[in-house]
Structure formats: C-alpha cells, structure tokens
PDB file of N, CA and C in Angstrom:
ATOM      1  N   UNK A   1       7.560  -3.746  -5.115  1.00  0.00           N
ATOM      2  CA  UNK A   1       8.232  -2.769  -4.288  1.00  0.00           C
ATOM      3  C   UNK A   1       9.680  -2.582  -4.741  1.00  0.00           C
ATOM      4  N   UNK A   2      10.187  -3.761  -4.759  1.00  0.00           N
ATOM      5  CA  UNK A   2      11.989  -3.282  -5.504  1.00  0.00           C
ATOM      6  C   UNK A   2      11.959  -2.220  -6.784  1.00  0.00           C
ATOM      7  N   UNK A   3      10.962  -3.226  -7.214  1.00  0.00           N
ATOM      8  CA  UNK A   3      11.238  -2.439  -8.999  1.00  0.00           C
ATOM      9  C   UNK A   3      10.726  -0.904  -8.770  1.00  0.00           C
ATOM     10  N   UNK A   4       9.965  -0.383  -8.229  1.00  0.00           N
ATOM     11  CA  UNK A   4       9.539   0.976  -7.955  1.00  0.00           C
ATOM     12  C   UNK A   4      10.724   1.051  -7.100  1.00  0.00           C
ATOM     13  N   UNK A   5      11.345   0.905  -6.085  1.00  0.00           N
ATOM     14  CA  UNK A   5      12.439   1.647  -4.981  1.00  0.00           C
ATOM     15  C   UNK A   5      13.757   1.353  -6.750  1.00  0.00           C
ATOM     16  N   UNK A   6      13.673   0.408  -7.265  1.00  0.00           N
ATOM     17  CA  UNK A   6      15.247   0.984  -8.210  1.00  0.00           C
ATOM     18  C   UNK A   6      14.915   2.425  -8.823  1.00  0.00           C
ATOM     19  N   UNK A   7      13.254   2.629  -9.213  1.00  0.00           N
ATOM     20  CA  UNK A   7      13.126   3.581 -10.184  1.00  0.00           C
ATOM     21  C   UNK A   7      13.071   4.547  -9.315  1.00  0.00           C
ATOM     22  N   UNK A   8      12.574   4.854  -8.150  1.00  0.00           N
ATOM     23  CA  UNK A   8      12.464   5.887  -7.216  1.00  0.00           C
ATOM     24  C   UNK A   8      14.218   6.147  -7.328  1.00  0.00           C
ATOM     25  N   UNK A   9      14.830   5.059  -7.258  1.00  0.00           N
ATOM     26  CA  UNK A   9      16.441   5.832  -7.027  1.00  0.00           C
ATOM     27  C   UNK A   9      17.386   6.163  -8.441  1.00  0.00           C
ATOM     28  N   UNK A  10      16.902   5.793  -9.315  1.00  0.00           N
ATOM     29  CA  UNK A  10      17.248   6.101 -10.555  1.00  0.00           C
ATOM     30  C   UNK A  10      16.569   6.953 -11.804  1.00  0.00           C
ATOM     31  N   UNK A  11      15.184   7.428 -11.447  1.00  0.00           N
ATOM     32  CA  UNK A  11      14.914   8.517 -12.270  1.00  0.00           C
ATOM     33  C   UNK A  11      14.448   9.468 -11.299  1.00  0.00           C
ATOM     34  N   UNK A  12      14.683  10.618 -11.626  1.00  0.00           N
ATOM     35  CA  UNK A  12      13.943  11.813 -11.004  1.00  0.00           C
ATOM     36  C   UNK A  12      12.700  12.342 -10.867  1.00  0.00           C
ATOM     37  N   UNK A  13      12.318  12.117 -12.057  1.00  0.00           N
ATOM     38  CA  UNK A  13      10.774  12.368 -12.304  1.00  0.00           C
ATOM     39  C   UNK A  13       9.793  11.202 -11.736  1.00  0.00           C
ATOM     40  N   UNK A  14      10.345  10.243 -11.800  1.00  0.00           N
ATOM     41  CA  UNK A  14       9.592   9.184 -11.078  1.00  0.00           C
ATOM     42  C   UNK A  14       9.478   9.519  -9.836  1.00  0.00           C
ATOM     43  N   UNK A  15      10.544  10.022  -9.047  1.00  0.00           N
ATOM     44  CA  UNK A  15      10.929  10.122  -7.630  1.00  0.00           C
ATOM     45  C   UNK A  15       9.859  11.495  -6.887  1.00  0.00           C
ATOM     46  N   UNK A  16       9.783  12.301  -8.151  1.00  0.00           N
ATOM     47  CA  UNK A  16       9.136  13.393  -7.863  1.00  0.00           C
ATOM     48  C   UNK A  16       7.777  13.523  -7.746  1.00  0.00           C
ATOM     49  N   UNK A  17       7.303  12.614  -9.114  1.00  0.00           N
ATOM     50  CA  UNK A  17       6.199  12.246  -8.756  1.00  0.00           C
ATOM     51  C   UNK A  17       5.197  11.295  -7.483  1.00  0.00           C
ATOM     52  N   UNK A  18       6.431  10.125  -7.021  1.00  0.00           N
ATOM     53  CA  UNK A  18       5.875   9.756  -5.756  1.00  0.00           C
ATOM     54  C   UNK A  18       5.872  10.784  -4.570  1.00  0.00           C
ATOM     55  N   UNK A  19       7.124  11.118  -4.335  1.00  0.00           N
ATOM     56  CA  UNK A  19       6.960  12.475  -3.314  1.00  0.00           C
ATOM     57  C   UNK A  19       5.578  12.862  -3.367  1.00  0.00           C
ATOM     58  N   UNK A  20       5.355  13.855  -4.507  1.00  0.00           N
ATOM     59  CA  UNK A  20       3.938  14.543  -4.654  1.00  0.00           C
ATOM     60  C   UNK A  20       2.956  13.913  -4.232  1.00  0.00           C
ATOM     61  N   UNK A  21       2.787  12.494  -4.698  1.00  0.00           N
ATOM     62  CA  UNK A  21       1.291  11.759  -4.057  1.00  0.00           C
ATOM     63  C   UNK A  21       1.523  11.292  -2.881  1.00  0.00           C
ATOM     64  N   UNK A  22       2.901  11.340  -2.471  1.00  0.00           N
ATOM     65  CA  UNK A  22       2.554  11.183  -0.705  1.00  0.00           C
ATOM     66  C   UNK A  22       1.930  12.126  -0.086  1.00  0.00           C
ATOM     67  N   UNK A  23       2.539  13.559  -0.613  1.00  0.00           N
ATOM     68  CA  UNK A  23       1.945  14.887   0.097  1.00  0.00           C
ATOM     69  C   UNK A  23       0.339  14.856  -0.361  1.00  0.00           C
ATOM     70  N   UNK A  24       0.294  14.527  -1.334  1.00  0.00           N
ATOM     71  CA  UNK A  24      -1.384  14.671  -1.692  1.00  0.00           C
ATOM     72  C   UNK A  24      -2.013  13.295  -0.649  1.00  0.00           C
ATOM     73  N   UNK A  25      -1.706  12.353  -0.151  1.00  0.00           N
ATOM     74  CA  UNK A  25      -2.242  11.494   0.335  1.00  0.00           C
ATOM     75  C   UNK A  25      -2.172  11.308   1.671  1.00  0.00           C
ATOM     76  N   UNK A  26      -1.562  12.395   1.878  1.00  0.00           N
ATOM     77  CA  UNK A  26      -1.038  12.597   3.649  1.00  0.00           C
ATOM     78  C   UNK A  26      -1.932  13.808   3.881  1.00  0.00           C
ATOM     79  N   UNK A  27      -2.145  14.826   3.106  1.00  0.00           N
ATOM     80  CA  UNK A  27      -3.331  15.984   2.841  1.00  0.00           C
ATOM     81  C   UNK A  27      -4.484  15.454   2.851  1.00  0.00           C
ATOM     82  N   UNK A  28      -5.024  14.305   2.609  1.00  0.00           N
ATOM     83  CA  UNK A  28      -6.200  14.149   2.376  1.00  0.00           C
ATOM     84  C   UNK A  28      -6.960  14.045   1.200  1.00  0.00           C
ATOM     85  N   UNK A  29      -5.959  14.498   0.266  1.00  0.00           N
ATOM     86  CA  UNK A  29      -6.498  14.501  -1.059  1.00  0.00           C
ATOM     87  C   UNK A  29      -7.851  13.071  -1.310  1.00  0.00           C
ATOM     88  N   UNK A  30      -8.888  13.382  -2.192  1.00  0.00           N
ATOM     89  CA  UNK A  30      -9.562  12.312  -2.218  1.00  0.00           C
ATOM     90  C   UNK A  30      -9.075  11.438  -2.984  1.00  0.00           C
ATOM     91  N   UNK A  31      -8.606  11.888  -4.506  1.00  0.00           N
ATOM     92  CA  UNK A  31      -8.655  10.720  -5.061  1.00  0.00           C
ATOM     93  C   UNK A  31      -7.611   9.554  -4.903  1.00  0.00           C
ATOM     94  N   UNK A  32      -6.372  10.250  -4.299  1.00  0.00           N
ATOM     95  CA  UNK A  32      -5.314   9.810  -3.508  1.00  0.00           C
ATOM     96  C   UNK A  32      -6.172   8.599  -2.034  1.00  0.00           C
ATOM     97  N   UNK A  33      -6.830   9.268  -1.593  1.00  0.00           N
ATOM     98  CA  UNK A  33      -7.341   8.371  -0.867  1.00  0.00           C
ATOM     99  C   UNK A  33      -7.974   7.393  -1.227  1.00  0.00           C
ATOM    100  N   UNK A  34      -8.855   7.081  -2.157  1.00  0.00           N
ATOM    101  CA  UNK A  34      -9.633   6.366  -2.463  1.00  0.00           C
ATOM    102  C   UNK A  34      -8.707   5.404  -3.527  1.00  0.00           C
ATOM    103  N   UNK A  35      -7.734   5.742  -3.876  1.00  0.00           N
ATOM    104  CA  UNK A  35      -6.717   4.701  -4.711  1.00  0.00           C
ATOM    105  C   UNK A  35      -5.614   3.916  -3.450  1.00  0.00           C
ATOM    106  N   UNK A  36      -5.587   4.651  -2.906  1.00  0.00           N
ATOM    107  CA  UNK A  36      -4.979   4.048  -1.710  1.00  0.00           C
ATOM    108  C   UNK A  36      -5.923   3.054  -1.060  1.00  0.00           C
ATOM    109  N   UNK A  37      -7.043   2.826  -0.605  1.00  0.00           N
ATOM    110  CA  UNK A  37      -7.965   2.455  -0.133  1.00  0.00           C
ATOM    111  C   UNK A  37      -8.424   0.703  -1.369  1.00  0.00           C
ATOM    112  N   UNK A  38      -8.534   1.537  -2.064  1.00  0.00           N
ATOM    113  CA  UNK A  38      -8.168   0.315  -3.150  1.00  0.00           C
ATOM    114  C   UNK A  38      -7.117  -0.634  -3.250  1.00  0.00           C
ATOM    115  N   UNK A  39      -5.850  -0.433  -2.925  1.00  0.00           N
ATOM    116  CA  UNK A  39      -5.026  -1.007  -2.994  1.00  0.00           C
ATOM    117  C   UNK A  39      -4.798  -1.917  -1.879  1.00  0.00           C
ATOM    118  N   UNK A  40      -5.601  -1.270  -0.962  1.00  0.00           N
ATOM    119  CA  UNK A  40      -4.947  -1.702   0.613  1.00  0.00           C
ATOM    120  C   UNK A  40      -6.117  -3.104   0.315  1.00  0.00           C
ATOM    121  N   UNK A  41      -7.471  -2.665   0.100  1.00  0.00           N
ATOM    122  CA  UNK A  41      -8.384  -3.972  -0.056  1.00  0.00           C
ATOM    123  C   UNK A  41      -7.791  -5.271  -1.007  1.00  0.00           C
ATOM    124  N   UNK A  42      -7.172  -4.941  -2.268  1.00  0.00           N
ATOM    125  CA  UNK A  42      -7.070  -5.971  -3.054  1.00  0.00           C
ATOM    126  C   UNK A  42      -5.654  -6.398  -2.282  1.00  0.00           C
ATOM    127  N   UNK A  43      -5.123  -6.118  -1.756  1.00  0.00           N
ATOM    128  CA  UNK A  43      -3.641  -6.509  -0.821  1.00  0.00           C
ATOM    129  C   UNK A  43      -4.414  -7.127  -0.103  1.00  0.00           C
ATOM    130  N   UNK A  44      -5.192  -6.662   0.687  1.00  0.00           N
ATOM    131  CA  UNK A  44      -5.378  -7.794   1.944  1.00  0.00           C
ATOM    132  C   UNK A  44      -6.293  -8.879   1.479  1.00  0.00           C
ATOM    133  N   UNK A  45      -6.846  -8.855   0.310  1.00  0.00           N
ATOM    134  CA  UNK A  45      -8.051 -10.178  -0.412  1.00  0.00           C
ATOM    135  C   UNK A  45      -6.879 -11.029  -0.349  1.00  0.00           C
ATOM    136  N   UNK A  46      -6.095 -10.464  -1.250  1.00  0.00           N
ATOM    137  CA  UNK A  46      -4.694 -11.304  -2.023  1.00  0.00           C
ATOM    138  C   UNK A  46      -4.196 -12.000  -0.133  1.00  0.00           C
ATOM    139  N   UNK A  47      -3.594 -11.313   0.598  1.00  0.00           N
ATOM    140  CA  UNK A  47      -2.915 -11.867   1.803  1.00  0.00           C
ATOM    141  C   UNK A  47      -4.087 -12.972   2.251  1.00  0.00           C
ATOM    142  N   UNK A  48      -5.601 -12.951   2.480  1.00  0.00           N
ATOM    143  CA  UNK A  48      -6.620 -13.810   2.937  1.00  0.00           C
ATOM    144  C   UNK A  48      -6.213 -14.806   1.855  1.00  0.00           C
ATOM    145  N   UNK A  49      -6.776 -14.825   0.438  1.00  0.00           N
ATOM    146  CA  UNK A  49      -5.932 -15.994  -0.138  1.00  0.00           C
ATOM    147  C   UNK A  49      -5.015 -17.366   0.145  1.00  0.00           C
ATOM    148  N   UNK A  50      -3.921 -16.159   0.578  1.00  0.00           N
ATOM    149  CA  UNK A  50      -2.683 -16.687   1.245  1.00  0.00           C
ATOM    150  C   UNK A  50      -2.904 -17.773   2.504  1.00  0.00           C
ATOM    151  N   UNK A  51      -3.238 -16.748   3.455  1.00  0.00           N
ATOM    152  CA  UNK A  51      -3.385 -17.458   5.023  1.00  0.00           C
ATOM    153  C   UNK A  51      -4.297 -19.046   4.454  1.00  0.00           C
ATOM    154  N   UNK A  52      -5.455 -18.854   3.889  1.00  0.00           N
ATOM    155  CA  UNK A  52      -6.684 -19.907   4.000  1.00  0.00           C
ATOM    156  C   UNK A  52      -5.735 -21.032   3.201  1.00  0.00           C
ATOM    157  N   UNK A  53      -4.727 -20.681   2.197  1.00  0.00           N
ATOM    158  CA  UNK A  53      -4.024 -22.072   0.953  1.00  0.00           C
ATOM    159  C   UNK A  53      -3.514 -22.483   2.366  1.00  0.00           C
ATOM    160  N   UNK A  54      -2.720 -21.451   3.114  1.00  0.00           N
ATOM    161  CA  UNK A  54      -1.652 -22.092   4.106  1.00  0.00           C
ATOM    162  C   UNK A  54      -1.918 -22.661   5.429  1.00  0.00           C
ATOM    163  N   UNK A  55      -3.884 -22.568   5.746  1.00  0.00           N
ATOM    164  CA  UNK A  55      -3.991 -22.911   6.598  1.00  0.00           C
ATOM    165  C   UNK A  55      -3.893 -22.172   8.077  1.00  0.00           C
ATOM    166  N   UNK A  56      -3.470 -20.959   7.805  1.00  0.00           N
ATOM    167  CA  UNK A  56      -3.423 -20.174   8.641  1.00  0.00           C
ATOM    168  C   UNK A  56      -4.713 -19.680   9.501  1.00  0.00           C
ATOM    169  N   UNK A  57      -4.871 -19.100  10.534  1.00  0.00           N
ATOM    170  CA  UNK A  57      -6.071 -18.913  10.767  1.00  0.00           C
ATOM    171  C   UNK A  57      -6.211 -17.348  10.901  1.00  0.00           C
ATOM    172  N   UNK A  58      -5.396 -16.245  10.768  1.00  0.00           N
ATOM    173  CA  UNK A  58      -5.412 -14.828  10.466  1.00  0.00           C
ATOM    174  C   UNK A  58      -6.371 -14.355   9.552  1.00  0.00           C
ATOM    175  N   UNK A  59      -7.615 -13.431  10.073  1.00  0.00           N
ATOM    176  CA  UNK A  59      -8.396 -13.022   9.364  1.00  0.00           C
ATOM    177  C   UNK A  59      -7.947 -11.101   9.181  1.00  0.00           C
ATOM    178  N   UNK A  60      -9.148 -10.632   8.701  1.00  0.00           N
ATOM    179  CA  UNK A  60      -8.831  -9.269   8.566  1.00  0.00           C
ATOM    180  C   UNK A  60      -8.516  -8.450   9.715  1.00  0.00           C
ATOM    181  N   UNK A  61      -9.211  -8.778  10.713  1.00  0.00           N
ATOM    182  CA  UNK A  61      -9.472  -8.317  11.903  1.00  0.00           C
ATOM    183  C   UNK A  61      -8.502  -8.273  12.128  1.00  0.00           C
ATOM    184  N   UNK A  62      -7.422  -9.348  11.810  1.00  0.00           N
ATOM    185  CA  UNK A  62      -6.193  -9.645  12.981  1.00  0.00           C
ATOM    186  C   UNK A  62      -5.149  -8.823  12.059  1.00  0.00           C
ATOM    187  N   UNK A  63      -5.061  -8.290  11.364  1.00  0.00           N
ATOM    188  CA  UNK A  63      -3.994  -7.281  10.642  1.00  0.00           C
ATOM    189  C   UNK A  63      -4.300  -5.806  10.540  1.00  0.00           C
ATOM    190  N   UNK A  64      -3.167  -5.191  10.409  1.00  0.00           N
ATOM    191  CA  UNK A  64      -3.343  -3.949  10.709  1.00  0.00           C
ATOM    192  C   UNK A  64      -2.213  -3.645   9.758  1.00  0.00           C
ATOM    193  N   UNK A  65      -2.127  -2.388   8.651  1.00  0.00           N
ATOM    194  CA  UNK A  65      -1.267  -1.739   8.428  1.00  0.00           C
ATOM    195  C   UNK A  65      -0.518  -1.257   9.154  1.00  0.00           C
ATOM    196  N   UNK A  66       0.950  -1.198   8.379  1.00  0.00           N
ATOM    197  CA  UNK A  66       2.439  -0.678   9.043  1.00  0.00           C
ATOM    198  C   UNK A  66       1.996   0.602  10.029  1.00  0.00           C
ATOM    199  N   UNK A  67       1.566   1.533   8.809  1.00  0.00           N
ATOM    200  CA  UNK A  67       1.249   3.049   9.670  1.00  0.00           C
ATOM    201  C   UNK A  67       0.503   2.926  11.003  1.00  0.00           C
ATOM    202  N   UNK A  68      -0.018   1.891  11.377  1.00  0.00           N
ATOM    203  CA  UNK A  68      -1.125   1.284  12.513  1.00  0.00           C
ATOM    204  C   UNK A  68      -0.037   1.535  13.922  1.00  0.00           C
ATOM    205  N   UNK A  69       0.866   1.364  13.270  1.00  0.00           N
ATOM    206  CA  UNK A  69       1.995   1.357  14.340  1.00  0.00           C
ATOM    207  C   UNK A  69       3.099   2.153  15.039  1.00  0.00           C
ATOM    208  N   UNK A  70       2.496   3.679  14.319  1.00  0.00           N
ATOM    209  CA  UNK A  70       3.025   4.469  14.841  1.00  0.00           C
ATOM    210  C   UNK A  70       2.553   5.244  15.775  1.00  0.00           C
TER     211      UNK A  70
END
C-alpha cells in the first residue's frame, strides 16, 4: 500500500490509471470485479494464516471488508 500511495502521488499516469479502475470497478465492470474478488480471497487466506500461527480464533465469518462499513 505505501509503495503504490508514493506512486499514486508521484506519477500521473499511474494516478490516472488507478482512478480509471476504480470507476470501472465501482461500474461493475467484470473483469475489474473478478480481479478484485481475487485479491480480496488471497488477502483473507493470507490474514487466516495469520490468526491460526497467532492463535487467534477469528475466522472468515468474523471479518468484513472496510467498504462493509459504510
């Protein structure tokens, strides 16, 4: 996340291009969706990982994306 927010604030074209796939992914776009959807699964494998080394007892159920919260 840093290293993309320095480049989001230091090149343009980078910046432009995220813009765009937000609008395409806030539209509905599919393939936007389905890469998003991807990401969100291998994030939360990776976070289960986490909890079970640490002993935690948080499963999938019990998390919810940020946007969950608006």
């Amino acid at each position: 996340y840093r290293e993309s927010k320095k480049l989001y604030d230091e090149d343009e074209d980078f910046a432009v291009k995220a813009r765009n796939y937000v609008v395409k992914l806030q539209s509905g776009d599919e393939y936007c969706a389905e890469m998003w959807k991807k990401l969100v699964d291998v994030t939360m494998i990776q976070n289960q990982r986490n909890y079970d080394r640490l002993n935690v007892s948080l499963t999938r159920d019990d998390v919810m994306g940020e946007s969950m919260y608006n």
